[in-house]
Short mmCIF file of N, CA, C and O in Angstrom, two decimals:
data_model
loop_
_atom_site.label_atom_id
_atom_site.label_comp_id
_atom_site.label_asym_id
_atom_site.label_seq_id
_atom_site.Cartn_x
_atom_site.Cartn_y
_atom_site.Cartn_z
N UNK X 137 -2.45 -14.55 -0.40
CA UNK X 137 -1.91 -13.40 0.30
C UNK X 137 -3.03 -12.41 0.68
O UNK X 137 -2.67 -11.70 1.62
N UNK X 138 -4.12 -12.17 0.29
CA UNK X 138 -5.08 -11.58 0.19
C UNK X 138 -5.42 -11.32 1.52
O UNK X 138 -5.34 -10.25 2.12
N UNK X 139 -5.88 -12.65 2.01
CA UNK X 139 -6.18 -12.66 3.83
C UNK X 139 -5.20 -12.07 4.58
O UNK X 139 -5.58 -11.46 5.58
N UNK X 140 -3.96 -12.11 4.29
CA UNK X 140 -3.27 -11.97 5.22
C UNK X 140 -3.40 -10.01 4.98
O UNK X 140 -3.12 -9.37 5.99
N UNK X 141 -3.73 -9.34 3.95
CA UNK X 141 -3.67 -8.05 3.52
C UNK X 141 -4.72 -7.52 4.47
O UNK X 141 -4.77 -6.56 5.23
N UNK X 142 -5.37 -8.32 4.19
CA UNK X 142 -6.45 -8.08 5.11
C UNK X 142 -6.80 -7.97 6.31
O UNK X 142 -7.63 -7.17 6.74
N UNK X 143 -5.98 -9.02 7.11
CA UNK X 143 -5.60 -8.50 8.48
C UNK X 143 -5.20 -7.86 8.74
O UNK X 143 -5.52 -7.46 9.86
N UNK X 144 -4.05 -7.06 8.00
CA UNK X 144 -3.60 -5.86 8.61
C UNK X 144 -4.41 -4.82 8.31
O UNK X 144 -4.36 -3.85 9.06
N UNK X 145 -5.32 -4.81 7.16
CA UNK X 145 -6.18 -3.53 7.19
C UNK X 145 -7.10 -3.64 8.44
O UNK X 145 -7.28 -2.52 8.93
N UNK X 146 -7.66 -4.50 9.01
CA UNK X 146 -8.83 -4.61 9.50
C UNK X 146 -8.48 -4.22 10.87
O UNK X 146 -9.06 -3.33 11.50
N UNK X 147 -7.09 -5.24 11.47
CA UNK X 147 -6.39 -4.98 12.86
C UNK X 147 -6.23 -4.03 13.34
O UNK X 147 -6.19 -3.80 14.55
N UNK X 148 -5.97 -2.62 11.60
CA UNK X 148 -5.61 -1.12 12.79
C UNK X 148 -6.57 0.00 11.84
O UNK X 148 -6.40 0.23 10.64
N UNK X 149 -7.50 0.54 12.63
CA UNK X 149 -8.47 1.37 12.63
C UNK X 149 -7.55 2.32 11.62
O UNK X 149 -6.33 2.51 11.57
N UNK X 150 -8.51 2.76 10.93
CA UNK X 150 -8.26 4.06 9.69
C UNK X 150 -7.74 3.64 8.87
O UNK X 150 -7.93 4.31 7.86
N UNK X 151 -6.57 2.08 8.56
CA UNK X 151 -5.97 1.68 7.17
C UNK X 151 -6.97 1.63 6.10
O UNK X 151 -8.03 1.01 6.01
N UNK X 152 -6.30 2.52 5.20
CA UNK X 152 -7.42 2.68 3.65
C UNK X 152 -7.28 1.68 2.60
O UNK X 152 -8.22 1.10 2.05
N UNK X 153 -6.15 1.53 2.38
CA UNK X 153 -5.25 0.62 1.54
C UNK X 153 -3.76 0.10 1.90
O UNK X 153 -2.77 0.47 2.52
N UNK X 154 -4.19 -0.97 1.15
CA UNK X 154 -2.53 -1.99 1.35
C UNK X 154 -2.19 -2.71 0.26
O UNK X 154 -2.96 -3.62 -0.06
N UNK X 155 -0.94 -2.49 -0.58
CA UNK X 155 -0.53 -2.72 -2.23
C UNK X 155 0.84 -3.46 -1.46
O UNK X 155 1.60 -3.05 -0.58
N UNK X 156 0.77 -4.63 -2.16
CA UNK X 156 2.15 -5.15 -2.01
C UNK X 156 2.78 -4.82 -3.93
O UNK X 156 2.49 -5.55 -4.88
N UNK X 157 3.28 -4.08 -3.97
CA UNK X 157 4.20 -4.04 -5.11
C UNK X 157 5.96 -4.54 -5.71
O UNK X 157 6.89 -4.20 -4.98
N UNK X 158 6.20 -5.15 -6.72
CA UNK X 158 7.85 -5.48 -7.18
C UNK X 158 8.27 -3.80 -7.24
O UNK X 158 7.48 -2.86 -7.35
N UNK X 159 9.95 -3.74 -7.11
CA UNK X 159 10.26 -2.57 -7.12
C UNK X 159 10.39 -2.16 -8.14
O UNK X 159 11.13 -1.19 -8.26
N UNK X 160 9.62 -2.82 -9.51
CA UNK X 160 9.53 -1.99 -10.82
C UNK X 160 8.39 -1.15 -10.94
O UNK X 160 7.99 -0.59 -11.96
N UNK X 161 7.85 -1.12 -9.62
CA UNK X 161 6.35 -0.75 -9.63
C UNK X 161 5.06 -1.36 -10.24
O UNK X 161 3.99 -0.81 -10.49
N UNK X 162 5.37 -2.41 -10.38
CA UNK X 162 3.82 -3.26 -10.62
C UNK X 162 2.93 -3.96 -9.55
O UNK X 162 3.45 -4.76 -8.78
N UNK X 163 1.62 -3.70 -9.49
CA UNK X 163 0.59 -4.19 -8.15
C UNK X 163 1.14 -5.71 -8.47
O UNK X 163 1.48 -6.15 -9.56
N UNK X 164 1.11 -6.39 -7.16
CA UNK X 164 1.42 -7.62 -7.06
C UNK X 164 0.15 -8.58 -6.10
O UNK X 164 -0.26 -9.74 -6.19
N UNK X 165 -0.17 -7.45 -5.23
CA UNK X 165 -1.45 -8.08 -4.20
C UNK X 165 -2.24 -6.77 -4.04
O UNK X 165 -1.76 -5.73 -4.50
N UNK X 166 -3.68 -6.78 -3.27
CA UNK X 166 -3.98 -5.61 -3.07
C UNK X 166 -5.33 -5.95 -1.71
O UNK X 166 -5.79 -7.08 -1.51
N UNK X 167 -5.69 -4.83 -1.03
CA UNK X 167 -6.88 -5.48 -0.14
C UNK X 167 -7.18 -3.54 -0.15
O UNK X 167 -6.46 -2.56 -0.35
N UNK X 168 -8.55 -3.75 0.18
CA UNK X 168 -9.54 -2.30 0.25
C UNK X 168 -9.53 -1.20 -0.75
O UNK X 168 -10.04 -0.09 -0.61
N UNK X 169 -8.90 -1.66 -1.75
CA UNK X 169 -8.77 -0.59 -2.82
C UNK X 169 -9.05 -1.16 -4.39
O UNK X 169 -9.00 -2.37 -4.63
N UNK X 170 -9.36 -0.13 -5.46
CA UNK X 170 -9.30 -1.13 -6.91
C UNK X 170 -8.25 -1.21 -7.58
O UNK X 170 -7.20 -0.74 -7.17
N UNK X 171 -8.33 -1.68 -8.45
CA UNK X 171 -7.44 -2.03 -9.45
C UNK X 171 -6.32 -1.13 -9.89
O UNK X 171 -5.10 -1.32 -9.81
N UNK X 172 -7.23 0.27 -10.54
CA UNK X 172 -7.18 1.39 -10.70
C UNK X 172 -5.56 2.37 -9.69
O UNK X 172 -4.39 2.67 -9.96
N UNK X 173 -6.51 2.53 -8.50
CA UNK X 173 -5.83 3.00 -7.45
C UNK X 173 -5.42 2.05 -7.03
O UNK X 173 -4.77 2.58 -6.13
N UNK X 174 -5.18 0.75 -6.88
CA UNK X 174 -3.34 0.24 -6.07
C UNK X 174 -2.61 0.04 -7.69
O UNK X 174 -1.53 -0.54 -7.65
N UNK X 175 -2.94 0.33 -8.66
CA UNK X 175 -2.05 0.35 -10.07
C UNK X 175 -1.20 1.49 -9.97
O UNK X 175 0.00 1.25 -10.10
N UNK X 176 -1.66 3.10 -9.69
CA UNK X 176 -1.11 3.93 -9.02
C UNK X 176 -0.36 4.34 -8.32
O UNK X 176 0.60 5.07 -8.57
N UNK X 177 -0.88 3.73 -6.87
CA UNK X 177 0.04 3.57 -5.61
C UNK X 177 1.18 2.93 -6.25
O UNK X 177 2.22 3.59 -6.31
N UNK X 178 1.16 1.90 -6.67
CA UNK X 178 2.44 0.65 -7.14
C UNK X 178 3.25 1.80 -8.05
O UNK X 178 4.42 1.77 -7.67
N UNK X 179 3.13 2.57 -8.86
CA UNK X 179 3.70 3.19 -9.63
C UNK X 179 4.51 4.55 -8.95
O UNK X 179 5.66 4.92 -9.17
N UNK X 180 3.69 5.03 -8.24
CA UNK X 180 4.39 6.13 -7.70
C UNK X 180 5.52 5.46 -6.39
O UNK X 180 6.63 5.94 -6.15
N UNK X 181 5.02 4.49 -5.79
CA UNK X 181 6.11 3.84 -5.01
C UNK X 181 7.60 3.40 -5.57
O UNK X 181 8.72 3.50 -5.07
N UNK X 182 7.30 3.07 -6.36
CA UNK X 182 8.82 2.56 -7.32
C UNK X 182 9.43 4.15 -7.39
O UNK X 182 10.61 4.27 -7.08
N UNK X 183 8.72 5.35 -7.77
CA UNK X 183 9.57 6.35 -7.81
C UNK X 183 10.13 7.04 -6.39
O UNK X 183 11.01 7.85 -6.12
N UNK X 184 9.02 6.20 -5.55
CA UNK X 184 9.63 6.70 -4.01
C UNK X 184 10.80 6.13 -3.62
O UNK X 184 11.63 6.62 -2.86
N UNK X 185 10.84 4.65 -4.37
CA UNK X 185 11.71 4.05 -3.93
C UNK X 185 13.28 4.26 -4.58
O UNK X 185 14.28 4.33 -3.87
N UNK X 186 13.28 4.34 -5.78
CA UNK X 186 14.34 5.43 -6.45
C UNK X 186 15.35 5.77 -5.64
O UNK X 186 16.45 5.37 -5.26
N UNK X 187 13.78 7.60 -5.40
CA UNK X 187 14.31 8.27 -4.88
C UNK X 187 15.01 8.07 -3.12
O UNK X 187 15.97 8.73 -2.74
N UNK X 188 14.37 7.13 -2.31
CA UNK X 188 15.35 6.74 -1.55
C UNK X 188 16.64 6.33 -1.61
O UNK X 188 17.63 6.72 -0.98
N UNK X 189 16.50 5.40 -2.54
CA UNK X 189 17.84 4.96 -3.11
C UNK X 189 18.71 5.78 -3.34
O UNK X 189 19.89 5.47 -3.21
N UNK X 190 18.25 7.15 -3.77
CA UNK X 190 19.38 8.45 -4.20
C UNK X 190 19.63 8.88 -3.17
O UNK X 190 20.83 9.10 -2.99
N UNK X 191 18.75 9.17 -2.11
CA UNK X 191 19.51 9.84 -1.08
C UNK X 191 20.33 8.65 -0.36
O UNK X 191 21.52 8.89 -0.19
N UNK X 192 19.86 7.43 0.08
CA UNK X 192 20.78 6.54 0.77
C UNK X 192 21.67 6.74 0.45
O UNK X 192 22.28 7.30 1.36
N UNK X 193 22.57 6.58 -0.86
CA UNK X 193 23.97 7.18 -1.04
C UNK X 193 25.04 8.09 -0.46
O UNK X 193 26.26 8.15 -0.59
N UNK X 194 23.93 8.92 0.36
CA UNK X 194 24.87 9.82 0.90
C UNK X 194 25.28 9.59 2.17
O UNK X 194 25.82 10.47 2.84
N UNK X 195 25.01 8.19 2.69
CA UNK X 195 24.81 7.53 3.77
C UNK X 195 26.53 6.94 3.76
O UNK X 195 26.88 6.60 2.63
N UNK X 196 27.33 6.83 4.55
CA UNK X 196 28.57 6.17 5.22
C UNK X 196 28.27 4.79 4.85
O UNK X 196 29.25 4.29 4.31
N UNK X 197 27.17 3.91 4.96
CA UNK X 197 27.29 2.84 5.81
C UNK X 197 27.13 1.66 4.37
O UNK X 197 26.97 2.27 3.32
N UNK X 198 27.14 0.42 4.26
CA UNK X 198 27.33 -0.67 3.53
C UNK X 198 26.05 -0.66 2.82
O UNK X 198 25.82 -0.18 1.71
N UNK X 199 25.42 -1.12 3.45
CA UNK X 199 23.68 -1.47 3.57
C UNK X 199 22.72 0.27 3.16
O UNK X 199 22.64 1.21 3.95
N UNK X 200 22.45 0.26 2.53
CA UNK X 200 22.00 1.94 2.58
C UNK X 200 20.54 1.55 1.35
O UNK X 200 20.21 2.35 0.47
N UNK X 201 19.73 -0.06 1.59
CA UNK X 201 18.67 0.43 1.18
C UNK X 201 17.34 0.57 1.68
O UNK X 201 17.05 -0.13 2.66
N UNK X 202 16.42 1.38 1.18
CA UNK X 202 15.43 1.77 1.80
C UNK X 202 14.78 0.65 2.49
O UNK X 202 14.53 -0.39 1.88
N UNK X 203 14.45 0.82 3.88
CA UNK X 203 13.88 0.01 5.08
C UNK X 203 12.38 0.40 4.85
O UNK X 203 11.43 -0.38 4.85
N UNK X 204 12.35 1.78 4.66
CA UNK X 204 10.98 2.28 5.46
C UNK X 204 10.69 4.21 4.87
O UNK X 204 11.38 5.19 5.13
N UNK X 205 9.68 4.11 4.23
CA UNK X 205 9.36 5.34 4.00
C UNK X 205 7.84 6.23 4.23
O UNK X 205 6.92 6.23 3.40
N UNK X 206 7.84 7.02 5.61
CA UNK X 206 6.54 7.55 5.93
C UNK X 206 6.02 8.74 4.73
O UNK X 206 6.58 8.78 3.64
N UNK X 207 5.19 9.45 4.98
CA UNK X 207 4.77 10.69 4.35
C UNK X 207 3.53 10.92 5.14
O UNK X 207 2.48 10.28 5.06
N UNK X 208 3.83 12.04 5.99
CA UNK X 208 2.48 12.78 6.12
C UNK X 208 1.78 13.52 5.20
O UNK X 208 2.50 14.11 4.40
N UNK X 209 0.90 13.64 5.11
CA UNK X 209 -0.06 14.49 4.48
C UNK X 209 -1.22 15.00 5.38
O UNK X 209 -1.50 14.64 6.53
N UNK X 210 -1.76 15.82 4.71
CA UNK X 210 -3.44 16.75 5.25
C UNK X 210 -4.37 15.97 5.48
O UNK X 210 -5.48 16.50 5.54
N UNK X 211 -4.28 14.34 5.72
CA UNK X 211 -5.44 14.26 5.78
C UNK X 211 -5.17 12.52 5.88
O UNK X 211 -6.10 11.74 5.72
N UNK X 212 -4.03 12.14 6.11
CA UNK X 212 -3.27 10.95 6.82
C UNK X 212 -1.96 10.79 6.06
O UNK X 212 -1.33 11.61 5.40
N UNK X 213 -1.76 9.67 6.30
CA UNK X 213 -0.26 8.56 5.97
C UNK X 213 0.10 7.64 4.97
O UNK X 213 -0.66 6.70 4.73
N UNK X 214 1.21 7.79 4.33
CA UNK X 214 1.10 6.76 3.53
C UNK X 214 2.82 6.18 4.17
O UNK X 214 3.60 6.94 4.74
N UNK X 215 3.09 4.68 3.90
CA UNK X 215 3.58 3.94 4.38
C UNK X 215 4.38 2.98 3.63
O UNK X 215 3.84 1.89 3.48
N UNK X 216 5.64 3.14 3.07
CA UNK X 216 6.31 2.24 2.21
C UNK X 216 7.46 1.41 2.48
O UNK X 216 8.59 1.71 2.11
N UNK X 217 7.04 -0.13 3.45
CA UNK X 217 8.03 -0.49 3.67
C UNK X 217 9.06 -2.08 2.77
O UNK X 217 8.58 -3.19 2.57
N UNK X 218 10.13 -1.73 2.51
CA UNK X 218 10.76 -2.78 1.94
C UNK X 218 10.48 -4.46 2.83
O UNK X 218 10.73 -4.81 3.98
N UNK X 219 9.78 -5.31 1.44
CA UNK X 219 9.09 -6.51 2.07
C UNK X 219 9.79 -7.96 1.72
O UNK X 219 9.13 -8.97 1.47
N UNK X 220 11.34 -7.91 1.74
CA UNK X 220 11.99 -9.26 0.57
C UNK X 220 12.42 -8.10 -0.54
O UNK X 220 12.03 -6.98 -0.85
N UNK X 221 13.36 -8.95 -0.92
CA UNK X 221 14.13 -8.93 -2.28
C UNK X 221 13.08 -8.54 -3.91
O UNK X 221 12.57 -9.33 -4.71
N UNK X 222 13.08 -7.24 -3.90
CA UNK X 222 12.85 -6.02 -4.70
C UNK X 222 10.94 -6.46 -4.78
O UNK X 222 10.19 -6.72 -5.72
N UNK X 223 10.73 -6.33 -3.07
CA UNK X 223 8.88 -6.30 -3.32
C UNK X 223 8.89 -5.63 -2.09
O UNK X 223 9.74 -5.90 -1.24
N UNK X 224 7.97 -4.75 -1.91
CA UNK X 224 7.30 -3.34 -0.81
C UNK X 224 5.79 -4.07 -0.64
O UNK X 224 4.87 -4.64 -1.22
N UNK X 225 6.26 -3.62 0.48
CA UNK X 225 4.78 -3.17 1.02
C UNK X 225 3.96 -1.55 1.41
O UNK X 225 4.52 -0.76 2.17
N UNK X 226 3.00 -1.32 0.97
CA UNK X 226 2.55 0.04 0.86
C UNK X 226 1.06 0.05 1.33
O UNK X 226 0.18 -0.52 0.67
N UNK X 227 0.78 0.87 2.76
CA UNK X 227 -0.31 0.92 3.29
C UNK X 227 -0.38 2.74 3.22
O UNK X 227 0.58 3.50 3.18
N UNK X 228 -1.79 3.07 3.23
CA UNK X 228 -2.36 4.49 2.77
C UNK X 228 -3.71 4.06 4.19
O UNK X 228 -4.54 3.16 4.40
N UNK X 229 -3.18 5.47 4.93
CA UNK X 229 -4.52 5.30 6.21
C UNK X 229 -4.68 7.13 6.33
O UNK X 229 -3.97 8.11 6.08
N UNK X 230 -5.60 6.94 6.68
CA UNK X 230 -6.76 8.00 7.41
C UNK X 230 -5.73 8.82 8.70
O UNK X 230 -4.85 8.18 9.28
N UNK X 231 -5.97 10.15 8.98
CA UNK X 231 -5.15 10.63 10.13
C UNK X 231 -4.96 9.87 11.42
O UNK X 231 -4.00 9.72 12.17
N UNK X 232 -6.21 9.44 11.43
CA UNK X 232 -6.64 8.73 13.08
C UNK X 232 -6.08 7.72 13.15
O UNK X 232 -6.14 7.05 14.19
N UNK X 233 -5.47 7.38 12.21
CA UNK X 233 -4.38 5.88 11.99
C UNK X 233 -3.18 6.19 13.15
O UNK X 233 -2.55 7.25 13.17
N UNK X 234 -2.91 4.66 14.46
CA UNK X 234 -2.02 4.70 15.50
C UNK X 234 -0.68 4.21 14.60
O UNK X 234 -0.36 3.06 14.28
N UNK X 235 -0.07 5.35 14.33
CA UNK X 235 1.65 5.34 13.41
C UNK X 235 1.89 3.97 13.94
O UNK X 235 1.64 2.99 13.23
N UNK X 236 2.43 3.81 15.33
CA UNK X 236 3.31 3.03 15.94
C UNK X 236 3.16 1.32 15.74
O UNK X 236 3.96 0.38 15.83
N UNK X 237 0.86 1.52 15.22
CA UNK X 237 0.21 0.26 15.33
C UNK X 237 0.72 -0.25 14.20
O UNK X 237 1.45 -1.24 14.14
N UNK X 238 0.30 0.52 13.14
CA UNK X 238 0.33 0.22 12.03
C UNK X 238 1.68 -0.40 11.46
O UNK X 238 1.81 -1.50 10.91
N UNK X 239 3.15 1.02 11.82
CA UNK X 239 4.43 0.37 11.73
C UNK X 239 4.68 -1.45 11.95
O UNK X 239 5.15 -2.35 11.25
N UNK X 240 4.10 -1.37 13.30
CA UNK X 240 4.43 -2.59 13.95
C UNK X 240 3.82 -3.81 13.05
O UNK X 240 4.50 -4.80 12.77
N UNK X 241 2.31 -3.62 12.59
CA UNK X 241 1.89 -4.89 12.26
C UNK X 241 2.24 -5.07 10.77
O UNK X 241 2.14 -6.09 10.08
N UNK X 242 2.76 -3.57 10.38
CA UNK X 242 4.07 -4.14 8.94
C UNK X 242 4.78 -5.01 8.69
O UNK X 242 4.83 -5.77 7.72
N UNK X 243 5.60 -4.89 9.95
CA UNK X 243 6.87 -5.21 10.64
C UNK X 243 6.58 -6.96 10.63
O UNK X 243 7.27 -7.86 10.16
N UNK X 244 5.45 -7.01 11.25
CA UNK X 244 5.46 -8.36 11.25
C UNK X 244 4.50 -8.98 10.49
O UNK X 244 4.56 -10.21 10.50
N UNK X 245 3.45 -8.39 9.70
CA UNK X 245 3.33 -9.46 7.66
C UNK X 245 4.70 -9.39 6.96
O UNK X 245 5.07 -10.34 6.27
N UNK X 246 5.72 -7.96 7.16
CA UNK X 246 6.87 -8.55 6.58
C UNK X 246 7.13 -10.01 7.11
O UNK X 246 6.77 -11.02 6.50
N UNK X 247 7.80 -10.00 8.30
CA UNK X 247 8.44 -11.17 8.71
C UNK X 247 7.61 -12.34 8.48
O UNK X 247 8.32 -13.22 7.98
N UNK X 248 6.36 -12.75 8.65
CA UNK X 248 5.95 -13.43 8.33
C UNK X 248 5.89 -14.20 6.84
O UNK X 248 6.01 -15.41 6.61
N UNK X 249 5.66 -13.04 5.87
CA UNK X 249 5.50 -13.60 4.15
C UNK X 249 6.86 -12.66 3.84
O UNK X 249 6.80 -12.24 2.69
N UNK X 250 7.66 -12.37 4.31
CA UNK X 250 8.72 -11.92 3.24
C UNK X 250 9.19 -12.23 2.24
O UNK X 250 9.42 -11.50 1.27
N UNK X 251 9.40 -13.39 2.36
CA UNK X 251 10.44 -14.28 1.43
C UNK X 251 9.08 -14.88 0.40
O UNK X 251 9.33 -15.58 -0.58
N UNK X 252 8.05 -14.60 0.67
CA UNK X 252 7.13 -15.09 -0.43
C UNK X 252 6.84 -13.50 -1.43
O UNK X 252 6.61 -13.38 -2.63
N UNK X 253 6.95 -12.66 -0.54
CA UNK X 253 6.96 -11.40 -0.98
C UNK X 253 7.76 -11.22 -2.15
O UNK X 253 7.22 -10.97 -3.22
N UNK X 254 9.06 -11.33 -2.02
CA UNK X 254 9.92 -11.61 -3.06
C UNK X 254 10.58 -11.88 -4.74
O UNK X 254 10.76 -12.96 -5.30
N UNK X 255 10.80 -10.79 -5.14
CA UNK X 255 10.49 -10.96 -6.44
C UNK X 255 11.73 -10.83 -7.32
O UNK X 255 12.39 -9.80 -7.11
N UNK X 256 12.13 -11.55 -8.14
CA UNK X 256 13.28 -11.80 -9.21
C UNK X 256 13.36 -10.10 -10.11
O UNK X 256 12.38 -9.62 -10.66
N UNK X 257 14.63 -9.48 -10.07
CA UNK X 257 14.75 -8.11 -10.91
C UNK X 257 14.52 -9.34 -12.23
O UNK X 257 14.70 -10.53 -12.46
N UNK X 258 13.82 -7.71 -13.04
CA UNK X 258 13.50 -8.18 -14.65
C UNK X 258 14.40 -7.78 -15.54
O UNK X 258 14.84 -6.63 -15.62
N UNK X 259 14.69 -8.69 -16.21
CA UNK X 259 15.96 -8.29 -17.71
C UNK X 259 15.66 -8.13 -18.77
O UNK X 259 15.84 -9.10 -19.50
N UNK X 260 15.22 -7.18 -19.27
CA UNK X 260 14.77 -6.80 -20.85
C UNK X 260 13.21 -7.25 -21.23
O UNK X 260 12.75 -7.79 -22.23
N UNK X 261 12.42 -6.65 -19.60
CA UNK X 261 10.94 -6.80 -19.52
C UNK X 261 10.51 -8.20 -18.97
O UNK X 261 9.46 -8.52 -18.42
N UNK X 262 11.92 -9.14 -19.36
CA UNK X 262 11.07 -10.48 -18.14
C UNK X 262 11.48 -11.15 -17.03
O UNK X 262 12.63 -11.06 -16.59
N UNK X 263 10.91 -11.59 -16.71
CA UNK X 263 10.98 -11.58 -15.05
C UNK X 263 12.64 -13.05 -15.64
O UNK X 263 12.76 -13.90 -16.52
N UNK X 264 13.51 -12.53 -14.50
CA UNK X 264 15.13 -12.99 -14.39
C UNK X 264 14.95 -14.46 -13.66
O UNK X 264 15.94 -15.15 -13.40
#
């Protein structure tokens, strides 16, 4: 999976990092970053993802889980999109990062590795 992380960092100017994480928050893949920091990223994403989950609720509709979560900040973007069955994908870029590029070539390493993306919920710490 590595290569393929990698293409998407490389394809769009300013991507800093790219963490594929399970939605318990554990690093699962990683490209341009260490150990350290995508251990992090992976951790605070699971609470992003939560918290989507809490607000989806207040949503009408069947389907109400998180697709896609931006965040601007001072000084760029971070990027959390649902990649397969309870695994994200999470890219962190620079301001000068093209939103629309980046969205897009999400869009399609999802579609491409989704289903490898994919990860079994855990039952009493092990993987189900």
């Amino acid at each position: 999976m590595d290569w393929m992380l990698k293409e998407l960092a490389e394809s769009v100017p300013h991507t800093r990092h790219v963490v594929v994480l399970s939605a318990d928050g554990l690093r699962m893949a990683q490209f341009g970053t260490d150990t350290d920091t995508a251990d992090r990223l992976a951790a605070a994403c699971a609470g992003l993802q939560s918290l989507a989950a809490a607000v989806g609720q207040e949503f009408p509709h069947s389907d109400t889980r998180m697709r896609l979560v931006v965040i601007e900040m001072g000084g760029g973007f971070f990027y959390l999109m649902a990649a397969g069955s309870h695994a994200y994908l999470a890219v962190l870029a620079d301001e000068g990062v093209d939103a629309g590029l980046i969205g897009q070539r999400m869009r399609d390493l999802v579609a491409r590795i989704g289903e490898h993306l994919s990860t079994p919920p855990r039952s009493g710490g092990q993987v189900a």
